[in-house]
PDB file of C-alpha atoms in Angstrom:
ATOM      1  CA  UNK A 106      -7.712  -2.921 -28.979  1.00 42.00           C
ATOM      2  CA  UNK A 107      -6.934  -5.882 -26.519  1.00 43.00           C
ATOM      3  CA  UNK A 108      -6.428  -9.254 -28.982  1.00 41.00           C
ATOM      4  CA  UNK A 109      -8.171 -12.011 -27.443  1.00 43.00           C
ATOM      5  CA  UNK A 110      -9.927 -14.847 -28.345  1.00 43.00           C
ATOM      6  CA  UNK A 111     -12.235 -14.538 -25.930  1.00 55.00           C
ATOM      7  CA  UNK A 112     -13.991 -11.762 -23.632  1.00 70.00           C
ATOM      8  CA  UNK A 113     -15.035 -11.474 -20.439  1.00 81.00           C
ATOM      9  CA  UNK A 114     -17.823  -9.638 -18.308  1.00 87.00           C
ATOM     10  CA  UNK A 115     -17.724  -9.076 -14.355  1.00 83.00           C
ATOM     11  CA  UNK A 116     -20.517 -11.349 -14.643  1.00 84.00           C
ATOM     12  CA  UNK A 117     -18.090 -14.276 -16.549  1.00 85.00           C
ATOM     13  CA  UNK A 118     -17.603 -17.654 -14.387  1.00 90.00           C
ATOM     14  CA  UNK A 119     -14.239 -17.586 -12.916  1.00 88.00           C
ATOM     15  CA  UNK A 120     -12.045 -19.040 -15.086  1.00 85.00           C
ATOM     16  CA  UNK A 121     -13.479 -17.681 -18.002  1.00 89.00           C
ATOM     17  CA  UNK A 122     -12.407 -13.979 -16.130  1.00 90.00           C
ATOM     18  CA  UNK A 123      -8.777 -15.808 -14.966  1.00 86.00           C
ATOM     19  CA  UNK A 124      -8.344 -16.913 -18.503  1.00 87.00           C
ATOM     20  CA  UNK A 125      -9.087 -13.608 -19.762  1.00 90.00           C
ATOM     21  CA  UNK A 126      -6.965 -11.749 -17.601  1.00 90.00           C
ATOM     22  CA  UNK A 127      -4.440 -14.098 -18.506  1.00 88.00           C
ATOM     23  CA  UNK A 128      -4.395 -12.934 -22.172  1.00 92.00           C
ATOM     24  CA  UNK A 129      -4.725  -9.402 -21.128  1.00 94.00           C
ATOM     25  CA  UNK A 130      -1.242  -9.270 -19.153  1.00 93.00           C
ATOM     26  CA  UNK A 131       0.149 -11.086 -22.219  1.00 93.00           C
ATOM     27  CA  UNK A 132      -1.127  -8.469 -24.535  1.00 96.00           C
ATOM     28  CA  UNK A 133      -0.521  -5.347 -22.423  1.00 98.00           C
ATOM     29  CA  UNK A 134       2.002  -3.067 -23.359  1.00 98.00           C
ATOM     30  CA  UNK A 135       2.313  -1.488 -20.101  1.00 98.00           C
ATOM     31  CA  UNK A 136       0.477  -2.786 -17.008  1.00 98.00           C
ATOM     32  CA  UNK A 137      -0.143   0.501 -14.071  1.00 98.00           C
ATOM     33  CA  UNK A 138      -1.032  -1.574 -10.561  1.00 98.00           C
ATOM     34  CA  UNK A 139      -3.422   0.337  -8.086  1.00 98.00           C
ATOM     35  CA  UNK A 140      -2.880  -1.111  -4.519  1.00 98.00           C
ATOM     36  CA  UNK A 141      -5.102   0.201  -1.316  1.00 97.00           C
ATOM     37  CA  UNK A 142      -5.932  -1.396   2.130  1.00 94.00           C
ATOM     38  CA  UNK A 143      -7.489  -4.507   0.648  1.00 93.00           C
ATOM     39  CA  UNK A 144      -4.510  -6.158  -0.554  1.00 95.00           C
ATOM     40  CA  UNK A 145      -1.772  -5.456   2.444  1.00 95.00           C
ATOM     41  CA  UNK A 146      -5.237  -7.240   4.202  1.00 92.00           C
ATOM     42  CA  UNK A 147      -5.149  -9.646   2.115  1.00 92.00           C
ATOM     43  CA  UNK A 148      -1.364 -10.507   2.282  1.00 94.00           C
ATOM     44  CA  UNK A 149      -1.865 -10.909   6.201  1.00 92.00           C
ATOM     45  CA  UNK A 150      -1.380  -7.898   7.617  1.00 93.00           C
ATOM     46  CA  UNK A 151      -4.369  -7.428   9.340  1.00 86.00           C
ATOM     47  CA  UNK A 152      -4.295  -4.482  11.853  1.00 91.00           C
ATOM     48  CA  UNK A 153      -7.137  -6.337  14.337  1.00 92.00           C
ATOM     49  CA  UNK A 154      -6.442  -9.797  13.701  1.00 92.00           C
ATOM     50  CA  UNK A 155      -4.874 -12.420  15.926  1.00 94.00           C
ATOM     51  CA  UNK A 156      -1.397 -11.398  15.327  1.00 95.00           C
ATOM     52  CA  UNK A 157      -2.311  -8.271  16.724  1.00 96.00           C
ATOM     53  CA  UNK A 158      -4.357  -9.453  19.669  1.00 96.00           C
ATOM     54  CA  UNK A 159      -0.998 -11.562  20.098  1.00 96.00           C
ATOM     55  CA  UNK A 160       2.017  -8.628  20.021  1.00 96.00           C
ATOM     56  CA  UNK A 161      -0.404  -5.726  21.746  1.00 97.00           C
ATOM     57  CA  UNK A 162      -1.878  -7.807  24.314  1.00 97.00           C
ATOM     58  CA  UNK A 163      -0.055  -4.818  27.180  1.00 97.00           C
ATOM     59  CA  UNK A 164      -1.510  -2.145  25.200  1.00 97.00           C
ATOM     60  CA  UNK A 165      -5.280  -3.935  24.751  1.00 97.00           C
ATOM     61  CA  UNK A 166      -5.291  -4.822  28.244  1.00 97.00           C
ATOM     62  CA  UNK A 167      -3.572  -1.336  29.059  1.00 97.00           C
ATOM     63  CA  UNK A 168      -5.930   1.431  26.761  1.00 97.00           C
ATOM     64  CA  UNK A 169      -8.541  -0.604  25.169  1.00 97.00           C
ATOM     65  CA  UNK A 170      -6.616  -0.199  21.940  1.00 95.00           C
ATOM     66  CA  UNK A 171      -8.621  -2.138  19.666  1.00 93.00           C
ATOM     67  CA  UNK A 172      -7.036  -2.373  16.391  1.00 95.00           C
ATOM     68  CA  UNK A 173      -3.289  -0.774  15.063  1.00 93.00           C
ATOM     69  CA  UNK A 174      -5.438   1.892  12.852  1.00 91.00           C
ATOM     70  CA  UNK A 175      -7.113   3.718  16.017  1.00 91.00           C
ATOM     71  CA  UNK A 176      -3.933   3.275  18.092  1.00 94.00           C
ATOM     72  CA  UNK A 177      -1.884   5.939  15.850  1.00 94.00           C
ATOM     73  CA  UNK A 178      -4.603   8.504  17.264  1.00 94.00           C
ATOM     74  CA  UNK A 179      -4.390   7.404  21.058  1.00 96.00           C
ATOM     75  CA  UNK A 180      -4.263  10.338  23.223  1.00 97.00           C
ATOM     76  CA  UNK A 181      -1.141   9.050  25.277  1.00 98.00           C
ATOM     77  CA  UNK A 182      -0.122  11.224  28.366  1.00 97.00           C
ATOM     78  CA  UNK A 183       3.395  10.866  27.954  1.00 98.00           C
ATOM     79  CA  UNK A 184       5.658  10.934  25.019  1.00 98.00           C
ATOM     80  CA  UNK A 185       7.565   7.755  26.659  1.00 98.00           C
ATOM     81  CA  UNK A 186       4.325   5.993  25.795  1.00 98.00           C
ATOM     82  CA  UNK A 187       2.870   7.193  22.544  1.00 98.00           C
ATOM     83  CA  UNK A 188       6.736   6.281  21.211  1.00 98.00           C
ATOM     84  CA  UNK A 189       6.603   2.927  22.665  1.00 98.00           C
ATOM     85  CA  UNK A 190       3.371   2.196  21.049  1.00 98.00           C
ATOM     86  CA  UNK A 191       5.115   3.469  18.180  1.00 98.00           C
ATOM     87  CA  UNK A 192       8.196   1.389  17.985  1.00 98.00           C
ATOM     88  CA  UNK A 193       5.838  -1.837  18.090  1.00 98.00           C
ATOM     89  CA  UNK A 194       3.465  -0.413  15.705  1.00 98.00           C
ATOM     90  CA  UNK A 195       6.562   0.665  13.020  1.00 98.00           C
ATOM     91  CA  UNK A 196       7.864  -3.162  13.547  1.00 98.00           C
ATOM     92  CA  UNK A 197       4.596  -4.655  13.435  1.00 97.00           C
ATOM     93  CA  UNK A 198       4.030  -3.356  10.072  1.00 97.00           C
ATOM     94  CA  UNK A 199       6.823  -2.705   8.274  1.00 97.00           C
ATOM     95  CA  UNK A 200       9.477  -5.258   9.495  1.00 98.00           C
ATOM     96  CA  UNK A 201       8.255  -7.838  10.771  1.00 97.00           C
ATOM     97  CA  UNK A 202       7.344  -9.823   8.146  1.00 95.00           C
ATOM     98  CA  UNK A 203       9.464  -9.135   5.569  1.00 94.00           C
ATOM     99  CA  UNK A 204       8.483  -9.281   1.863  1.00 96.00           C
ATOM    100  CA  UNK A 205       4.903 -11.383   1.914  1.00 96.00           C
ATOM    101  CA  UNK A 206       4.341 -14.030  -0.648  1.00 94.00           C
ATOM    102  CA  UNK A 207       0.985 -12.435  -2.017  1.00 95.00           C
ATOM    103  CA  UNK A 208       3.294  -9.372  -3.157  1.00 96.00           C
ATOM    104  CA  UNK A 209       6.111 -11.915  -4.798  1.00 95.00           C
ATOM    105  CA  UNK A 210       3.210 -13.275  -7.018  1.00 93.00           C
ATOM    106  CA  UNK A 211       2.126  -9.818  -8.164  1.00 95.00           C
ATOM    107  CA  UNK A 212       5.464  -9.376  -8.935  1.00 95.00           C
ATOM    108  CA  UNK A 213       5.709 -12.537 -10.855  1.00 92.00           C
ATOM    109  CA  UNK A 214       2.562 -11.926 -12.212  1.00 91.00           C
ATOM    110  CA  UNK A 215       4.349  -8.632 -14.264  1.00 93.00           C
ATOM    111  CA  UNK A 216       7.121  -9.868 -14.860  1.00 91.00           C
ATOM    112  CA  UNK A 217       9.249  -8.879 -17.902  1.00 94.00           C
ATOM    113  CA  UNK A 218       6.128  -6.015 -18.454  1.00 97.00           C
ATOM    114  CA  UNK A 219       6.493  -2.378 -18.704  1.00 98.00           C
ATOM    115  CA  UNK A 220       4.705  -1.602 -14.692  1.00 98.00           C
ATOM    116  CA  UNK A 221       4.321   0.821 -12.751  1.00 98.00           C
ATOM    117  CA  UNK A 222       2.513   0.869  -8.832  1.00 98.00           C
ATOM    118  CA  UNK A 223       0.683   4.191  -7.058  1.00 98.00           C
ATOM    119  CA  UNK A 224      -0.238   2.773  -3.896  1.00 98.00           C
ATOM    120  CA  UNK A 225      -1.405   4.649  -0.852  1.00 98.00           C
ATOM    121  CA  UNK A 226      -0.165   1.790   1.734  1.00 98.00           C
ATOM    122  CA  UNK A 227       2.650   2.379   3.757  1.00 98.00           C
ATOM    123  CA  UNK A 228       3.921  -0.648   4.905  1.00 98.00           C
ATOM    124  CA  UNK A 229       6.394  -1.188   1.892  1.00 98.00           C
ATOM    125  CA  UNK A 230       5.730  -4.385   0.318  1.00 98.00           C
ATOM    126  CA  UNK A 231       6.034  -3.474  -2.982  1.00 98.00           C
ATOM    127  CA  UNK A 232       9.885  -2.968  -2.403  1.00 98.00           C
ATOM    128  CA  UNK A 233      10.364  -5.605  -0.448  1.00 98.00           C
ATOM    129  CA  UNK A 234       9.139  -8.083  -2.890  1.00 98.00           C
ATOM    130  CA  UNK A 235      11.507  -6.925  -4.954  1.00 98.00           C
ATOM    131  CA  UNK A 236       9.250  -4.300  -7.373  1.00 98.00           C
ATOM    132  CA  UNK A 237      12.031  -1.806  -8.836  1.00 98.00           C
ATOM    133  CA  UNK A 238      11.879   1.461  -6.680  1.00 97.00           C
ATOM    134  CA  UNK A 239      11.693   3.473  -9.221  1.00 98.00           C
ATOM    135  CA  UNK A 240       8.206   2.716 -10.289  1.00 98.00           C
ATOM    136  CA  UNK A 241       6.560   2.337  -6.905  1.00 98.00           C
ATOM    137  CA  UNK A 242       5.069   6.005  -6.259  1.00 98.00           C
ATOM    138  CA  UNK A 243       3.659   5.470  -2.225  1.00 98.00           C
ATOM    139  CA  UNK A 244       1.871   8.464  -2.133  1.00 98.00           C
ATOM    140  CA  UNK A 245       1.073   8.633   1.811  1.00 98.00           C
ATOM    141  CA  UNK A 246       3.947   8.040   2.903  1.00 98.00           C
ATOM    142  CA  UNK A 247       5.843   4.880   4.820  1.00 98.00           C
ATOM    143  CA  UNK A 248       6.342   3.797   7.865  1.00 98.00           C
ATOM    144  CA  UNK A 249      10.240   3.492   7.388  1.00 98.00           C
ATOM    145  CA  UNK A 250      10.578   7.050   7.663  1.00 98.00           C
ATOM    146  CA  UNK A 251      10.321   9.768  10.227  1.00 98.00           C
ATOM    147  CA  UNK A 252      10.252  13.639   9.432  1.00 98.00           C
ATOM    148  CA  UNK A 253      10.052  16.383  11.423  1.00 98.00           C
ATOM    149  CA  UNK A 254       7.202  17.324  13.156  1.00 98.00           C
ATOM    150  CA  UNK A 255       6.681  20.871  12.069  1.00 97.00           C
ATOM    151  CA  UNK A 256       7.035  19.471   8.418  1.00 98.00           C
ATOM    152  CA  UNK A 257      10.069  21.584   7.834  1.00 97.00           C
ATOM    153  CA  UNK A 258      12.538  21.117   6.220  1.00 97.00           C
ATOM    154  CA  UNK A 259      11.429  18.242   3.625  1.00 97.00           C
ATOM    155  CA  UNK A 260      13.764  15.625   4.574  1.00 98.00           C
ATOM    156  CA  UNK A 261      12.921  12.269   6.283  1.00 98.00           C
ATOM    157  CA  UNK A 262      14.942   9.994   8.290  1.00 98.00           C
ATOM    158  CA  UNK A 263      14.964   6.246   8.389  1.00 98.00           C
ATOM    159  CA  UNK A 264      13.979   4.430  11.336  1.00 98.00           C
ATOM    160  CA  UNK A 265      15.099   0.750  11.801  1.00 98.00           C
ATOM    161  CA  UNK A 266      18.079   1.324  14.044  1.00 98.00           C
ATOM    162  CA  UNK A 267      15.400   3.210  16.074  1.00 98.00           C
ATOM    163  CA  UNK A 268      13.242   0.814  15.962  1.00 98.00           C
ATOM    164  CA  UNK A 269      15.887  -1.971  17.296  1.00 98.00           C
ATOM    165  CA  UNK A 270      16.955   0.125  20.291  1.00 98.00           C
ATOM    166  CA  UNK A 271      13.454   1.314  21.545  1.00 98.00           C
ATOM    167  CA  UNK A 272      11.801  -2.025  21.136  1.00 98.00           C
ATOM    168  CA  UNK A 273      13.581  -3.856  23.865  1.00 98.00           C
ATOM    169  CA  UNK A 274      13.769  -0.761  26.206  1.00 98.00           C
ATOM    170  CA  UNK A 275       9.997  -0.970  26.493  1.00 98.00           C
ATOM    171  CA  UNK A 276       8.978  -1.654  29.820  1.00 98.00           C
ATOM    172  CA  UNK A 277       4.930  -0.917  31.042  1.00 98.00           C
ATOM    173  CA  UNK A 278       4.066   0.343  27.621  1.00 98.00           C
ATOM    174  CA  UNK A 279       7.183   2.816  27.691  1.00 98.00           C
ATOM    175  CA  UNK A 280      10.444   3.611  26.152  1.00 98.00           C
ATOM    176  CA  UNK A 281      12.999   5.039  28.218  1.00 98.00           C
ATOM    177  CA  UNK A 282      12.998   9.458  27.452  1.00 98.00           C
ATOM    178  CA  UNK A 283      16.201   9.346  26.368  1.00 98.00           C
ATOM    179  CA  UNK A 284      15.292   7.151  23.464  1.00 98.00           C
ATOM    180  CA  UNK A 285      12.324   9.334  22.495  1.00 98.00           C
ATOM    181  CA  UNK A 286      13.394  10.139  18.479  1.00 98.00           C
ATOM    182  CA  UNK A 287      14.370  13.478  17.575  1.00 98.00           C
ATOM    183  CA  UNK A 288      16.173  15.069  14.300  1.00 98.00           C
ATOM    184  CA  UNK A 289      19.530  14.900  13.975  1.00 96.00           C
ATOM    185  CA  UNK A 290      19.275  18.588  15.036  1.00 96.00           C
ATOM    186  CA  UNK A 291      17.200  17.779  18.252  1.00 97.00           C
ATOM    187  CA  UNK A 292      13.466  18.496  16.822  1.00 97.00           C
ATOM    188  CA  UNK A 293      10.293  16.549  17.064  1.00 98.00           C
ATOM    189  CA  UNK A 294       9.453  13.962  14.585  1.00 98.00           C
ATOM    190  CA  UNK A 295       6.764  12.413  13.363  1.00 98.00           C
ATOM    191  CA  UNK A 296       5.976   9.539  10.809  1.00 98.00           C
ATOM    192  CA  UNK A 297       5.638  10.324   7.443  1.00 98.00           C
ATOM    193  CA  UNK A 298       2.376   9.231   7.233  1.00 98.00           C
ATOM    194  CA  UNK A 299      -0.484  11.652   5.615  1.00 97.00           C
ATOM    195  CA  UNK A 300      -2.554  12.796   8.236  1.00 93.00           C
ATOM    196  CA  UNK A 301      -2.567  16.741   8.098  1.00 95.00           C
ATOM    197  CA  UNK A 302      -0.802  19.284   6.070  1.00 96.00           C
ATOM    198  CA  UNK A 303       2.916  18.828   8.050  1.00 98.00           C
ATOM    199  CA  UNK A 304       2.940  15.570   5.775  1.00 98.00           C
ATOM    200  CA  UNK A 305       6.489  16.348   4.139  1.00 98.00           C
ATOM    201  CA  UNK A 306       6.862  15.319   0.316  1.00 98.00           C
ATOM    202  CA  UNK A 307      10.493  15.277   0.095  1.00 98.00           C
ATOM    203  CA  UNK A 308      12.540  15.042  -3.580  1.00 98.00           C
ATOM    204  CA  UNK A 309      11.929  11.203  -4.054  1.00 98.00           C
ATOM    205  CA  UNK A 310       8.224  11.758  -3.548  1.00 98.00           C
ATOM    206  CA  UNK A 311       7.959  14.372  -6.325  1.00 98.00           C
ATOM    207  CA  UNK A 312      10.760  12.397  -8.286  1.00 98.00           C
ATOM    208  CA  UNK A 313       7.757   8.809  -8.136  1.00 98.00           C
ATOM    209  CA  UNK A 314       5.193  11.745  -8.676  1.00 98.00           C
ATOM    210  CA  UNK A 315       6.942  12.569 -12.179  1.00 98.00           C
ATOM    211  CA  UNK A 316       7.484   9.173 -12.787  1.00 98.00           C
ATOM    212  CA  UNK A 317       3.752   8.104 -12.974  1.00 98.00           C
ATOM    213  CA  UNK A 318       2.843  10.781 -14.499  1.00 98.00           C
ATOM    214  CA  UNK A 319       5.630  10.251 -17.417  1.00 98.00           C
ATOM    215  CA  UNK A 320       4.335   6.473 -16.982  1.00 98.00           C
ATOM    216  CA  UNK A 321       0.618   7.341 -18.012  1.00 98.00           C
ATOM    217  CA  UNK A 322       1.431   9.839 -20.461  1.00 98.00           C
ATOM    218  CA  UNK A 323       3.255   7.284 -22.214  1.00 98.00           C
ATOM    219  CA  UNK A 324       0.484   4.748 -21.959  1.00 98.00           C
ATOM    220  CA  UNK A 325      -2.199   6.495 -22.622  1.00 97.00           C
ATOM    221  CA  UNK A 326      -2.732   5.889 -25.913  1.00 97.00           C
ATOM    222  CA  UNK A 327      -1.198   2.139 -26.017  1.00 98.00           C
ATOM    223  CA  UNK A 328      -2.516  -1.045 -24.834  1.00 98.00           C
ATOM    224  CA  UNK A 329      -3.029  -0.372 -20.977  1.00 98.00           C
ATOM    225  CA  UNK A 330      -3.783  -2.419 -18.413  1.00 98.00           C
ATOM    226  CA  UNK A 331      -4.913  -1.198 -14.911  1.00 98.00           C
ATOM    227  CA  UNK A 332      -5.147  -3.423 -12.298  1.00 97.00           C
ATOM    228  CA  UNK A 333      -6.688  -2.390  -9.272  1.00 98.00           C
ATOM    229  CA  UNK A 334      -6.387  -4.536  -5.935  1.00 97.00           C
ATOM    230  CA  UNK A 335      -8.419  -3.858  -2.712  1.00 95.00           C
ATOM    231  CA  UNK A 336      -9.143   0.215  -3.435  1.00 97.00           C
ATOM    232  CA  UNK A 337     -11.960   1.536  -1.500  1.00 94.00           C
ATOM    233  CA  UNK A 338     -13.599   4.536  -0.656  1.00 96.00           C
ATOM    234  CA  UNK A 339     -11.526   5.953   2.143  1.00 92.00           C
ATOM    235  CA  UNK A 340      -9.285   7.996  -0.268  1.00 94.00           C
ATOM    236  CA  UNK A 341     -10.599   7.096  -3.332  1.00 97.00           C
ATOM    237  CA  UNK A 342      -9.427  10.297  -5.329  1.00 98.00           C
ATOM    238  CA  UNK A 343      -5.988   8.857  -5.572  1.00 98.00           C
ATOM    239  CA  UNK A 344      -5.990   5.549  -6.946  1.00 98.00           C
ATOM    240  CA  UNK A 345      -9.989   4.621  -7.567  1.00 98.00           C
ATOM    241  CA  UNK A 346     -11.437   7.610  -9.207  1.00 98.00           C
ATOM    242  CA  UNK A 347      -8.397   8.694 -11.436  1.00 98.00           C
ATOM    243  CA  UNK A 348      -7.972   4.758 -12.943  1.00 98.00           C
ATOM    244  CA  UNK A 349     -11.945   4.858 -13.796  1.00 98.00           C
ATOM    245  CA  UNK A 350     -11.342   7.884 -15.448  1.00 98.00           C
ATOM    246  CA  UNK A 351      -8.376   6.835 -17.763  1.00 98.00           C
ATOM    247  CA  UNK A 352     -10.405   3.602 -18.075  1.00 98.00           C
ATOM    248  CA  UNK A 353     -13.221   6.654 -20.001  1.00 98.00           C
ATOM    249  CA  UNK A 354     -11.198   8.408 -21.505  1.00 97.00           C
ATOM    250  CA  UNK A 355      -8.197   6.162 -23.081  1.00 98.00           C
ATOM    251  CA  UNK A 356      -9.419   3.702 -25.840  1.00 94.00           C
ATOM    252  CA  UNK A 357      -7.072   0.834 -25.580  1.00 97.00           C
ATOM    253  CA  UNK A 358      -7.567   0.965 -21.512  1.00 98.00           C
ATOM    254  CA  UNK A 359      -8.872  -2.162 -19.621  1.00 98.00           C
ATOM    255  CA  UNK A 360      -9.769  -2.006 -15.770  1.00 98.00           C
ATOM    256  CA  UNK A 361      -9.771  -4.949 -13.782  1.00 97.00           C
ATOM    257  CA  UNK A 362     -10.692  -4.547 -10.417  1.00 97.00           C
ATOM    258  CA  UNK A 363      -9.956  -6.641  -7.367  1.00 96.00           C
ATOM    259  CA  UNK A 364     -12.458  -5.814  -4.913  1.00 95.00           C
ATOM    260  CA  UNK A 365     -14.481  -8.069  -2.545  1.00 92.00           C
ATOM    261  CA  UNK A 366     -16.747  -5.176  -1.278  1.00 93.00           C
ATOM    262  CA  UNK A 367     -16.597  -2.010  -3.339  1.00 94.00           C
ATOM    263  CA  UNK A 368     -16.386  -4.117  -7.222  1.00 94.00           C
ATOM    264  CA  UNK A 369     -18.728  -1.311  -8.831  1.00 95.00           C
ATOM    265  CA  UNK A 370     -18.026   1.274 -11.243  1.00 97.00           C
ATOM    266  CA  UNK A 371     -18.643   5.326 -10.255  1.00 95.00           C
ATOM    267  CA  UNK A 372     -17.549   6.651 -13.706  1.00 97.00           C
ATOM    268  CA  UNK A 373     -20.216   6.374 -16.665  1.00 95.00           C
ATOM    269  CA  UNK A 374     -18.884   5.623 -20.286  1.00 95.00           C
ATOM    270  CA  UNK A 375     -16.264   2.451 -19.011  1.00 96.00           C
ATOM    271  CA  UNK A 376     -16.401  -0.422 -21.794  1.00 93.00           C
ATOM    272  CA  UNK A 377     -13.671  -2.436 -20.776  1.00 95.00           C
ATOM    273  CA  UNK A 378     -14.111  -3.390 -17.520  1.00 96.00           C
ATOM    274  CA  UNK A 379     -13.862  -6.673 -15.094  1.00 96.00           C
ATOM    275  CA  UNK A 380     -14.285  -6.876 -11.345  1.00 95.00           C
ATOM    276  CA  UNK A 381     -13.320  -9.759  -9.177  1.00 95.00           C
ATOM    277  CA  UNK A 382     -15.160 -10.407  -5.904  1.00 93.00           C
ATOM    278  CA  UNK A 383     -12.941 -13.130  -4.831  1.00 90.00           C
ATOM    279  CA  UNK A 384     -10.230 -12.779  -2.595  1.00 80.00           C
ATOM    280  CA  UNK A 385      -7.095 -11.669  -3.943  1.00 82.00           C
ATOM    281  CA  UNK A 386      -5.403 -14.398  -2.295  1.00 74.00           C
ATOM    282  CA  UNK A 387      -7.919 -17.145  -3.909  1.00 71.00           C
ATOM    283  CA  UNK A 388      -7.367 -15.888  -7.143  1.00 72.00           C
ATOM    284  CA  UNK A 389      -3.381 -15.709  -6.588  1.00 71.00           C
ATOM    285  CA  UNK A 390      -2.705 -18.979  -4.718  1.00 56.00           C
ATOM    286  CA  UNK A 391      -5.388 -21.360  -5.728  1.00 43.00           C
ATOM    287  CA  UNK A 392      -5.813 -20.146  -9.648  1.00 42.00           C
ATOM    288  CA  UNK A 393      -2.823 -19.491 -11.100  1.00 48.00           C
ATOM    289  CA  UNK A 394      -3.513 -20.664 -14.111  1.00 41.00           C
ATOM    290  CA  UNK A 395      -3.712 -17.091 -15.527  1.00 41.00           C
ATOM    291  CA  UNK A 396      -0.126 -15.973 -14.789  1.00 44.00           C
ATOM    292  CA  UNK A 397       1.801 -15.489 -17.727  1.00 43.00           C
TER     293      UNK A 397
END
């Protein structure tokens, strides 16, 4: 089991959980992160917030669009406009910004551990914080990458260079037609973003599928960690429900869940388990005493 010279309950004061988690990352032999919703939020990307009151002020004003989530379902008349809402919404999220400093400290919080990250968010932080590629496994997709519409063949086609043309072509919430995206062969796309069963899971997505897999088969019966930041219950069969389960089953497993809302368990026979209800940012930024 976990040395430590002391323990911890979800019900521990803070710093007696920070101190514990502390000597849990230090102990770990491999650490598998968990990321949902909750911590892009977290990081700053919020999807109704001022920022994007601020960029899709035309669009509000335009369609009602009230946050970025509902926009992506919009029933635009034109293509010209659904791909102008688009080529904000792909810069909004995924370029904008650049690497966010909540990510860099998760990163620096696993440092020189044996990690591993499932996530189902799609705006790419993991990479851009630097988090080798090779053990990020972003199961629904990202918003980097455009595939064809039909979901054949299983290839997918990076879109920043789109992005940087259509963006200052919009004019009245529209791109020009001739900048509408196609294939390389002339077919619709779409983003490569899990919504129906077109969703195309290319060879790198199966390649990070193997991976984790490999990763918890390894782990399994060693000293694992899971850390779980901002899951909910929107998909919870990915990320929420599987690490309760290894939590069960594996001896030598520890959860720790980050979760302001959601902190309880759903899985019956979990031992070592901590939740904390403060924000991930809090316990990042103002209590980093815990970070190895």
């Amino acid at each position: 089991m976990f040395s430590s010279t002391k323990t911890a309950t979800s019900t521990s004061g803070f710093s007696e959980r920070a101190q514990w988690l502390k000597e849990q990352i230090a102990n770990a032999d491999y650490i598998l992160i968990g990321a949902g919703s909750g911590l892009s939020a977290a990081a700053g990307l919020d999807y109704a917030g001022e920022d994007f009151r601020r960029e899709f002020r035309e669009w509000i004003d335009r369609y009602g669009i009230a946050d970025l989530y509902s926009s992506s379902f919009f029933p635009f008349e034109t293509e010209e406009e659904r791909w102008a809402m688009w080529a904000k919404h792909i810069w909004f999220s995924r370029y904008r910004t650049g690497a966010l400093p909540l990510y860099k400290k998760l990163l620096k919080m696993v440092d020189g551990k044996d990690y591993f990250v499932i996530t189902t968010n799609v705006d790419g932080q993991f990479e851009m914080a630097g988090f080798d590629t090779h053990r990020i496994f972003a199961t629904q997709g990202d918003y980097c990458y455009f595939q064809p519409a039909s979901g054949a063949p299983k290839e997918l086609y990076h879109n920043r260079e789109w992005v940087e043309r259509a963006l200052p072509a919009i004019k009245d919430c529209r791109i020009p037609t001739e900048l509408i995206p196609h294939t390389p062969d002339g077919q619709p796309v779409s983003m490569n973003l899990r919504c129906d069963d077109t969703f195309v899971e290319d060879a790198h997505w199966h390649e990070q599928a193997q991976r984790y897999s490999d990763f918890v088969s390894m782990a399994h019966d060693k000293r694992m960690l899971l850390l779980e930041f901002g899951v909910g219950f929107n998909t919870p069969v990915i990320i929420r429900f599987p690490f309760e389960q290894m939590a069960a089953r594996f001896p030598d497993t520890t959860l720790v869940r980050f979760n302001r809302d959601y902190p309880q368990l759903t899985t019956q026979g979990i031992s070592r388990y901590v939740a904390f209800s403060e924000g991930v940012e809090q316990i990042l930024y103002e209590n980093t005493v815990y970070l190895p």
